[in-house]
Amino acid sequence: MKTVIEKVTYNQKICNQEKIKAAGKIIQEGGLVAFPTETVYGLGADALNPQASAKIYEAKGRPSDNPLIIHISEMKALDKIAVHVSQQALKMAEHFWPGPLTMIFEKSELVPLETTGGLKTVAVRMPSHPAALALIKEAGGFIAAPSANTSGRPSPTSAEHVAEDMNGRISMILDGGAVGIGIESTIVDFTEEIPMILRPGYITPDMIKEVIGDIKIDPGLIKENSDVHPKAPGMKYRHYAPRAELILISGAQDNVQEKINNLAREAELSGKTAGVIGTDESFRYYSYGIVKSIGTRYDEDTIARNLYGILREFDQQNVDIIYSESFTTSGMGQAIMNRLLKAAGQRMIEI
């Protein structure tokens, strides 16, 4: 299969419309199209076509019990695919849609089990990226779209990342440039009596509490071999992972830097190529390995935006092992650590 890559811009509306229309036709005919959102690039198919959803699992090598998120472009679409939508959920939609928030509801009969991973619930999101919204409308209103990467790999934040994993597997990639946020949406389960956060993201617990009050937080740290059926993407399996072994180091900053230096030195002495993830503040203190700064600790948005790109850079440089600082900042710090822990398979050394 030949994968066509089309650039989409926002000052050439007619050109974009033609490209979006072509992409929408592919999805309507049961094919796969990767497209930009404000979080990461998604791999889209017709959410109401069970055969199309099955193609997503095949292209990604994704476990069939890992549910897909349905992307919509207007509120009235929610009524067709979800039932028992609470007033709390409607408040959340009013505040955060379009945007990086996914909500889980009981599904309607219209949604095939192939899209929900066999569950009777459905995950729904309305992205804010203009190309994503235009594509959803052109494709019929309902696009199932996990991240556009091989299952378990770091999520793609650029079209180049998508091509690394999906070239030859899908019909089209819409290239909208680098994404704005860089980590996946926050997922909140509204089938619980008290809404529960299943995956942290840009929309933080504090932001949610301001809108609906009490919430619960599920750490989502289900072991890879657990028999628990995941209710949301990213809960059960190792995700976001580079090819190299990744180990997180947590503790006082000076101690973390000393430990990483020692580990990277030991790796080099044993003939391995080590990678080190630091920050603008700590970069100069590392003497061993290939050192990369993920950004400044004073700007967690930048850290989130750079995370997956740095993991992919280490893959390209064929490092054997990666040592990373921890990022327990407020706001998105929980989401960043969630992704790093998943990528590391929960391997963390506490100093």
CSV table of C-alpha atoms in Angstrom, one decimal:
chain,number,residue,atom,x,y,z
A,1,MET,CA,0.0,0.0,0.0
A,2,LYS,CA,1.3,3.5,-0.9
A,3,THR,CA,0.9,6.1,1.8
A,4,VAL,CA,0.2,9.6,0.5
A,5,ILE,CA,1.3,12.5,2.7
A,6,GLU,CA,-0.6,15.7,2.3
A,7,LYS,CA,0.3,19.0,4.0
A,8,VAL,CA,-2.6,20.9,5.4
A,9,THR,CA,-2.3,24.6,6.2
A,10,TYR,CA,-4.8,27.3,7.4
A,11,ASN,CA,-4.2,30.1,4.9
A,12,GLN,CA,-5.1,28.1,1.8
A,13,LYS,CA,-8.7,27.0,2.6
A,14,ILE,CA,-9.6,25.7,-0.9
A,15,CYS,CA,-6.5,23.5,-1.1
A,16,ASN,CA,-7.2,22.2,2.4
A,17,GLN,CA,-10.8,21.5,1.5
A,18,GLU,CA,-9.7,19.3,-1.4
A,19,LYS,CA,-7.2,17.4,0.7
A,20,ILE,CA,-9.7,17.0,3.6
A,21,LYS,CA,-12.4,15.9,1.2
A,22,ALA,CA,-10.1,13.2,-0.2
A,23,ALA,CA,-9.1,12.0,3.3
A,24,GLY,CA,-12.8,11.9,4.3
A,25,LYS,CA,-13.6,9.8,1.3
A,26,ILE,CA,-11.0,7.3,2.3
A,27,ILE,CA,-12.5,7.0,5.8
A,28,GLN,CA,-16.0,6.7,4.4
A,29,GLU,CA,-14.8,3.8,2.2
A,30,GLY,CA,-13.4,2.0,5.2
A,31,GLY,CA,-9.8,3.1,4.9
A,32,LEU,CA,-7.3,4.6,7.4
A,33,VAL,CA,-6.0,8.2,7.6
A,34,ALA,CA,-3.6,9.7,10.1
A,35,PHE,CA,-4.4,13.3,11.1
A,36,PRO,CA,-3.2,16.0,13.5
A,37,THR,CA,-5.0,16.9,16.7
A,38,GLU,CA,-3.9,19.3,19.4
A,39,THR,CA,-2.6,16.4,21.5
A,40,VAL,CA,-0.9,13.8,19.2
A,41,TYR,CA,-1.5,12.5,15.7
A,42,GLY,CA,-4.5,10.2,15.5
A,43,LEU,CA,-5.1,7.1,13.2
A,44,GLY,CA,-8.6,7.5,12.0
A,45,ALA,CA,-11.3,5.2,10.6
A,46,ASP,CA,-15.1,5.1,10.5
A,47,ALA,CA,-16.0,4.5,14.1
A,48,LEU,CA,-19.4,2.9,13.1
A,49,ASN,CA,-17.9,0.5,10.7
A,50,PRO,CA,-16.6,-2.6,12.6
A,51,GLN,CA,-14.4,-3.7,9.7
A,52,ALA,CA,-12.7,-0.3,9.6
A,53,SER,CA,-12.1,-0.3,13.4
A,54,ALA,CA,-10.5,-3.8,13.0
A,55,LYS,CA,-8.1,-2.3,10.4
A,56,ILE,CA,-6.9,0.2,13.1
A,57,TYR,CA,-6.0,-2.7,15.4
A,58,GLU,CA,-4.2,-4.5,12.6
A,59,ALA,CA,-2.2,-1.5,11.4
A,60,LYS,CA,-1.0,-0.7,14.9
A,61,GLY,CA,-0.6,-4.2,16.2
A,62,ARG,CA,-2.9,-3.2,19.0
A,63,PRO,CA,-4.5,-5.6,21.4
A,64,SER,CA,-8.2,-6.1,20.5
A,65,ASP,CA,-9.3,-5.4,24.1
A,66,ASN,CA,-7.8,-1.9,24.1
A,67,PRO,CA,-10.7,0.5,23.3
A,68,LEU,CA,-10.6,3.2,20.7
A,69,ILE,CA,-11.7,6.9,21.3
A,70,ILE,CA,-14.5,8.2,19.0
A,71,HIS,CA,-13.8,11.7,17.8
A,72,ILE,CA,-16.8,14.0,17.1
A,73,SER,CA,-17.1,17.6,15.8
A,74,GLU,CA,-20.4,18.7,17.2
A,75,MET,CA,-22.4,18.2,20.4
A,76,LYS,CA,-25.5,16.7,18.7
A,77,ALA,CA,-23.3,13.8,17.6
A,78,LEU,CA,-22.9,12.7,21.2
A,79,ASP,CA,-26.6,11.8,21.5
A,80,LYS,CA,-26.2,9.2,18.8
A,81,ILE,CA,-23.4,7.2,20.3
A,82,ALA,CA,-23.8,7.7,24.1
A,83,VAL,CA,-26.6,7.2,26.6
A,84,HIS,CA,-27.2,8.5,30.1
A,85,VAL,CA,-25.0,11.6,29.6
A,86,SER,CA,-25.1,13.3,33.0
A,87,GLN,CA,-25.4,17.0,33.7
A,88,GLN,CA,-21.8,16.9,35.1
A,89,ALA,CA,-20.6,15.6,31.8
A,90,LEU,CA,-22.4,18.3,29.9
A,91,LYS,CA,-20.8,20.9,32.1
A,92,MET,CA,-17.4,19.4,31.3
A,93,ALA,CA,-18.2,19.5,27.6
A,94,GLU,CA,-19.2,23.2,27.9
A,95,HIS,CA,-15.9,24.1,29.5
A,96,PHE,CA,-13.4,21.8,27.7
A,97,TRP,CA,-14.8,20.9,24.3
A,98,PRO,CA,-13.4,21.3,21.7
A,99,GLY,CA,-10.2,20.3,23.6
A,100,PRO,CA,-8.0,17.6,25.1
A,101,LEU,CA,-10.7,15.9,27.1
A,102,THR,CA,-12.1,12.4,26.6
A,103,MET,CA,-15.2,11.3,28.5
A,104,ILE,CA,-16.5,7.7,28.9
A,105,PHE,CA,-20.3,6.9,28.8
A,106,GLU,CA,-22.5,3.9,28.2
A,107,LYS,CA,-22.6,3.3,24.5
A,108,SER,CA,-25.6,3.3,22.2
A,109,GLU,CA,-26.5,0.3,20.0
A,110,LEU,CA,-25.0,2.3,17.1
A,111,VAL,CA,-21.5,1.8,18.3
A,112,PRO,CA,-19.9,-1.6,17.4
A,113,LEU,CA,-18.1,-3.6,20.0
A,114,GLU,CA,-15.1,-3.7,17.6
A,115,THR,CA,-14.6,0.0,18.3
A,116,THR,CA,-15.0,-0.2,22.1
A,117,GLY,CA,-12.7,-3.2,22.6
A,118,GLY,CA,-15.7,-5.3,23.5
A,119,LEU,CA,-16.9,-2.9,26.2
A,120,LYS,CA,-20.4,-1.6,26.7
A,121,THR,CA,-19.0,1.9,27.2
A,122,VAL,CA,-17.7,4.4,24.7
A,123,ALA,CA,-14.9,7.0,25.0
A,124,VAL,CA,-15.7,10.2,23.2
A,125,ARG,CA,-13.7,13.4,22.4
A,126,MET,CA,-14.1,16.6,20.4
A,127,PRO,CA,-10.7,17.8,19.4
A,128,SER,CA,-9.9,21.4,18.8
A,129,HIS,CA,-7.5,21.1,15.9
A,130,PRO,CA,-9.1,22.7,12.8
A,131,ALA,CA,-7.9,19.9,10.4
A,132,ALA,CA,-9.3,17.2,12.8
A,133,LEU,CA,-12.7,18.9,13.0
A,134,ALA,CA,-12.9,19.4,9.3
A,135,LEU,CA,-12.0,15.7,8.7
A,136,ILE,CA,-14.5,14.4,11.1
A,137,LYS,CA,-17.3,16.4,9.4
A,138,GLU,CA,-16.1,15.3,5.9
A,139,ALA,CA,-15.9,11.6,7.0
A,140,GLY,CA,-19.4,11.4,8.3
A,141,GLY,CA,-19.1,12.7,11.9
A,142,PHE,CA,-17.6,9.8,13.8
A,143,ILE,CA,-13.9,8.9,13.6
A,144,ALA,CA,-12.3,6.2,15.8
A,145,ALA,CA,-8.7,7.3,16.4
A,146,PRO,CA,-6.0,6.1,18.7
A,147,SER,CA,-2.5,7.5,18.4
A,148,ALA,CA,-1.0,6.9,14.9
A,149,ASN,CA,1.9,4.8,16.0
A,150,THR,CA,2.8,1.1,16.3
A,151,SER,CA,1.2,-0.1,19.5
A,152,GLY,CA,3.5,0.5,22.5
A,153,ARG,CA,5.8,3.0,20.8
A,154,PRO,CA,6.0,6.7,21.7
A,155,SER,CA,3.0,8.6,20.3
A,156,PRO,CA,3.6,10.7,17.2
A,157,THR,CA,3.8,14.5,17.6
A,158,SER,CA,4.6,15.1,13.9
A,159,ALA,CA,3.8,13.6,10.6
A,160,GLU,CA,7.4,12.4,10.3
A,161,HIS,CA,6.8,10.3,13.4
A,162,VAL,CA,3.6,8.8,11.9
A,163,ALA,CA,5.5,7.9,8.7
A,164,GLU,CA,8.2,6.1,10.7
A,165,ASP,CA,5.6,3.6,12.0
A,166,MET,CA,2.7,3.7,9.5
A,167,ASN,CA,4.2,4.2,6.0
A,168,GLY,CA,2.9,1.5,3.8
A,169,ARG,CA,0.2,0.5,6.3
A,170,ILE,CA,-2.4,3.3,5.8
A,171,SER,CA,-3.7,5.3,2.8
A,172,MET,CA,-3.0,8.9,3.8
A,173,ILE,CA,-1.2,11.1,6.4
A,174,LEU,CA,-2.4,14.7,6.8
A,175,ASP,CA,0.6,16.7,7.8
A,176,GLY,CA,-0.4,19.6,10.0
A,177,GLY,CA,3.1,20.2,11.5
A,178,ALA,CA,4.1,19.7,15.1
A,179,VAL,CA,1.2,19.3,17.6
A,180,GLY,CA,0.6,21.9,20.4
A,181,ILE,CA,0.3,19.8,23.5
A,182,GLY,CA,2.3,16.6,22.9
A,183,ILE,CA,0.6,14.1,25.3
A,184,GLU,CA,-2.8,12.4,25.0
A,185,SER,CA,-6.1,13.7,26.3
A,186,THR,CA,-7.3,13.4,29.9
A,187,ILE,CA,-9.8,10.6,30.2
A,188,VAL,CA,-12.7,10.9,32.7
A,189,ASP,CA,-15.2,8.0,33.3
A,190,PHE,CA,-18.7,9.3,33.8
A,191,THR,CA,-20.3,5.8,34.2
A,192,GLU,CA,-19.1,5.9,37.8
A,193,GLU,CA,-21.1,7.4,40.6
A,194,ILE,CA,-18.3,9.8,41.2
A,195,PRO,CA,-16.5,10.6,38.0
A,196,MET,CA,-13.0,9.0,37.8
A,197,ILE,CA,-9.9,10.1,36.0
A,198,LEU,CA,-8.5,7.1,34.1
A,199,ARG,CA,-5.7,8.9,32.3
A,200,PRO,CA,-4.2,12.2,33.3
A,201,GLY,CA,-3.5,14.9,30.7
A,202,TYR,CA,-3.5,18.6,29.9
A,203,ILE,CA,-6.9,19.0,31.7
A,204,THR,CA,-5.8,18.5,35.3
A,205,PRO,CA,-7.7,17.3,38.4
A,206,ASP,CA,-7.8,20.8,39.8
A,207,MET,CA,-9.4,22.1,36.6
A,208,ILE,CA,-12.0,19.4,36.6
A,209,LYS,CA,-12.8,20.0,40.3
A,210,GLU,CA,-13.5,23.6,39.6
A,211,VAL,CA,-16.2,22.6,37.2
A,212,ILE,CA,-17.9,19.5,38.7
A,213,GLY,CA,-16.6,19.2,42.3
A,214,ASP,CA,-15.6,15.8,43.6
A,215,ILE,CA,-13.7,13.3,41.4
A,216,LYS,CA,-11.8,10.1,41.9
A,217,ILE,CA,-8.4,9.4,40.4
A,218,ASP,CA,-7.5,5.9,39.2
A,219,PRO,CA,-3.7,5.7,38.9
A,220,GLY,CA,-4.1,3.5,35.9
A,221,LEU,CA,-1.0,1.5,36.9
A,222,ILE,CA,-2.3,-1.9,35.9
A,223,LYS,CA,0.4,-4.4,35.3
A,224,GLU,CA,1.1,-5.6,31.8
A,225,ASN,CA,0.0,-9.2,32.5
A,226,SER,CA,-3.1,-8.2,34.5
A,227,ASP,CA,-6.4,-9.9,33.5
A,228,VAL,CA,-8.3,-6.7,34.0
A,229,HIS,CA,-10.1,-5.5,30.9
A,230,PRO,CA,-8.9,-1.9,30.3
A,231,LYS,CA,-11.7,0.7,30.2
A,232,ALA,CA,-9.6,3.3,28.5
A,233,PRO,CA,-6.6,3.5,26.2
A,234,GLY,CA,-3.3,3.3,27.9
A,235,MET,CA,-4.4,1.6,31.1
A,236,LYS,CA,-3.2,-2.0,30.8
A,237,TYR,CA,-0.3,-2.4,28.4
A,238,ARG,CA,3.2,-0.9,28.2
A,239,HIS,CA,2.8,2.3,26.2
A,240,TYR,CA,4.9,5.2,24.8
A,241,ALA,CA,8.0,3.1,25.0
A,242,PRO,CA,11.4,3.5,23.2
A,243,ARG,CA,13.2,0.5,22.0
A,244,ALA,CA,15.9,0.9,24.6
A,245,GLU,CA,15.3,0.1,28.3
A,246,LEU,CA,14.1,3.2,30.1
A,247,ILE,CA,14.7,3.8,33.9
A,248,LEU,CA,13.5,6.8,35.9
A,249,ILE,CA,15.5,8.2,38.8
A,250,SER,CA,13.6,10.0,41.5
A,251,GLY,CA,14.7,12.0,44.5
A,252,ALA,CA,16.6,15.2,45.5
A,253,GLN,CA,17.9,16.8,42.3
A,254,ASP,CA,21.6,16.7,43.3
A,255,ASN,CA,21.3,13.0,44.2
A,256,VAL,CA,19.4,12.2,41.0
A,257,GLN,CA,22.1,13.8,38.9
A,258,GLU,CA,24.9,12.0,40.7
A,259,LYS,CA,23.1,8.6,40.3
A,260,ILE,CA,22.4,9.1,36.6
A,261,ASN,CA,26.0,10.1,36.0
A,262,ASN,CA,27.2,6.9,37.8
A,263,LEU,CA,24.7,4.7,35.9
A,264,ALA,CA,25.6,6.2,32.5
A,265,ARG,CA,29.3,5.8,33.2
A,266,GLU,CA,28.8,2.1,34.2
A,267,ALA,CA,26.8,1.6,31.0
A,268,GLU,CA,29.6,3.0,28.9
A,269,LEU,CA,32.2,0.9,30.7
A,270,SER,CA,30.2,-2.2,29.9
A,271,GLY,CA,30.1,-1.3,26.2
A,272,LYS,CA,26.5,0.1,26.1
A,273,THR,CA,25.4,3.4,24.7
A,274,ALA,CA,23.5,5.4,27.3
A,275,GLY,CA,20.9,8.1,26.8
A,276,VAL,CA,20.2,10.7,29.5
A,277,ILE,CA,17.1,12.9,29.8
A,278,GLY,CA,17.7,16.0,31.8
A,279,THR,CA,16.4,19.6,31.7
A,280,ASP,CA,17.8,23.0,30.7
A,281,GLU,CA,18.8,23.4,34.4
A,282,SER,CA,20.6,20.1,34.8
A,283,PHE,CA,22.0,19.5,31.3
A,284,ARG,CA,25.5,20.7,32.0
A,285,TYR,CA,26.0,18.4,35.0
A,286,TYR,CA,25.9,15.2,33.0
A,287,SER,CA,29.3,13.9,31.8
A,288,TYR,CA,28.4,10.5,30.3
A,289,GLY,CA,26.1,9.2,27.6
A,290,ILE,CA,24.1,11.1,24.9
A,291,VAL,CA,22.4,13.9,26.9
A,292,LYS,CA,19.2,15.6,25.9
A,293,SER,CA,17.3,18.4,27.5
A,294,ILE,CA,13.5,17.9,27.6
A,295,GLY,CA,13.0,21.6,28.4
A,296,THR,CA,13.0,23.8,31.5
A,297,ARG,CA,11.3,22.7,34.7
A,298,TYR,CA,9.6,26.0,34.8
A,299,ASP,CA,7.6,25.2,31.7
A,300,GLU,CA,5.9,21.9,31.9
A,301,ASP,CA,4.0,22.5,28.6
A,302,THR,CA,7.4,22.3,26.8
A,303,ILE,CA,8.4,19.1,28.7
A,304,ALA,CA,5.1,17.5,27.6
A,305,ARG,CA,5.6,18.7,24.0
A,306,ASN,CA,9.1,17.3,23.8
A,307,LEU,CA,8.7,14.0,25.6
A,308,TYR,CA,7.8,11.6,22.8
A,309,GLY,CA,10.1,13.3,20.3
A,310,ILE,CA,13.1,12.8,22.5
A,311,LEU,CA,12.3,9.1,23.0
A,312,ARG,CA,12.1,8.7,19.3
A,313,GLU,CA,15.4,10.5,18.8
A,314,PHE,CA,17.1,8.0,21.1
A,315,ASP,CA,15.6,5.2,19.0
A,316,GLN,CA,17.3,6.7,15.9
A,317,GLN,CA,20.6,6.9,17.7
A,318,ASN,CA,20.3,3.2,18.8
A,319,VAL,CA,21.0,3.8,22.5
A,320,ASP,CA,20.9,0.7,24.7
A,321,ILE,CA,19.5,2.2,27.9
A,322,ILE,CA,18.0,5.6,28.9
A,323,TYR,CA,18.1,7.2,32.3
A,324,SER,CA,15.7,10.0,32.9
A,325,GLU,CA,15.0,12.5,35.7
A,326,SER,CA,11.6,12.5,37.2
A,327,PHE,CA,9.1,15.4,36.8
A,328,THR,CA,6.8,15.7,39.7
A,329,THR,CA,5.6,19.2,38.9
A,330,SER,CA,2.2,20.6,39.6
A,331,GLY,CA,-0.4,20.8,36.8
A,332,MET,CA,0.7,18.4,34.0
A,333,GLY,CA,3.4,16.8,36.1
A,334,GLN,CA,1.2,13.9,36.9
A,335,ALA,CA,0.4,13.3,33.2
A,336,ILE,CA,4.1,13.5,32.3
A,337,MET,CA,5.1,11.0,35.0
A,338,ASN,CA,2.2,8.7,33.9
A,339,ARG,CA,3.6,8.5,30.4
A,340,LEU,CA,7.2,8.1,31.6
A,341,LEU,CA,6.3,5.3,34.0
A,342,LYS,CA,4.3,3.5,31.3
A,343,ALA,CA,7.2,3.9,28.9
A,344,ALA,CA,9.6,2.5,31.5
A,345,GLY,CA,7.4,-0.4,32.4
A,346,GLN,CA,7.2,1.0,36.0
A,347,ARG,CA,11.0,0.9,36.4
A,348,MET,CA,12.0,3.6,38.8
A,349,ILE,CA,14.9,4.0,41.2
A,350,GLU,CA,14.2,6.2,44.2
A,351,ILE,CA,17.2,7.9,45.8
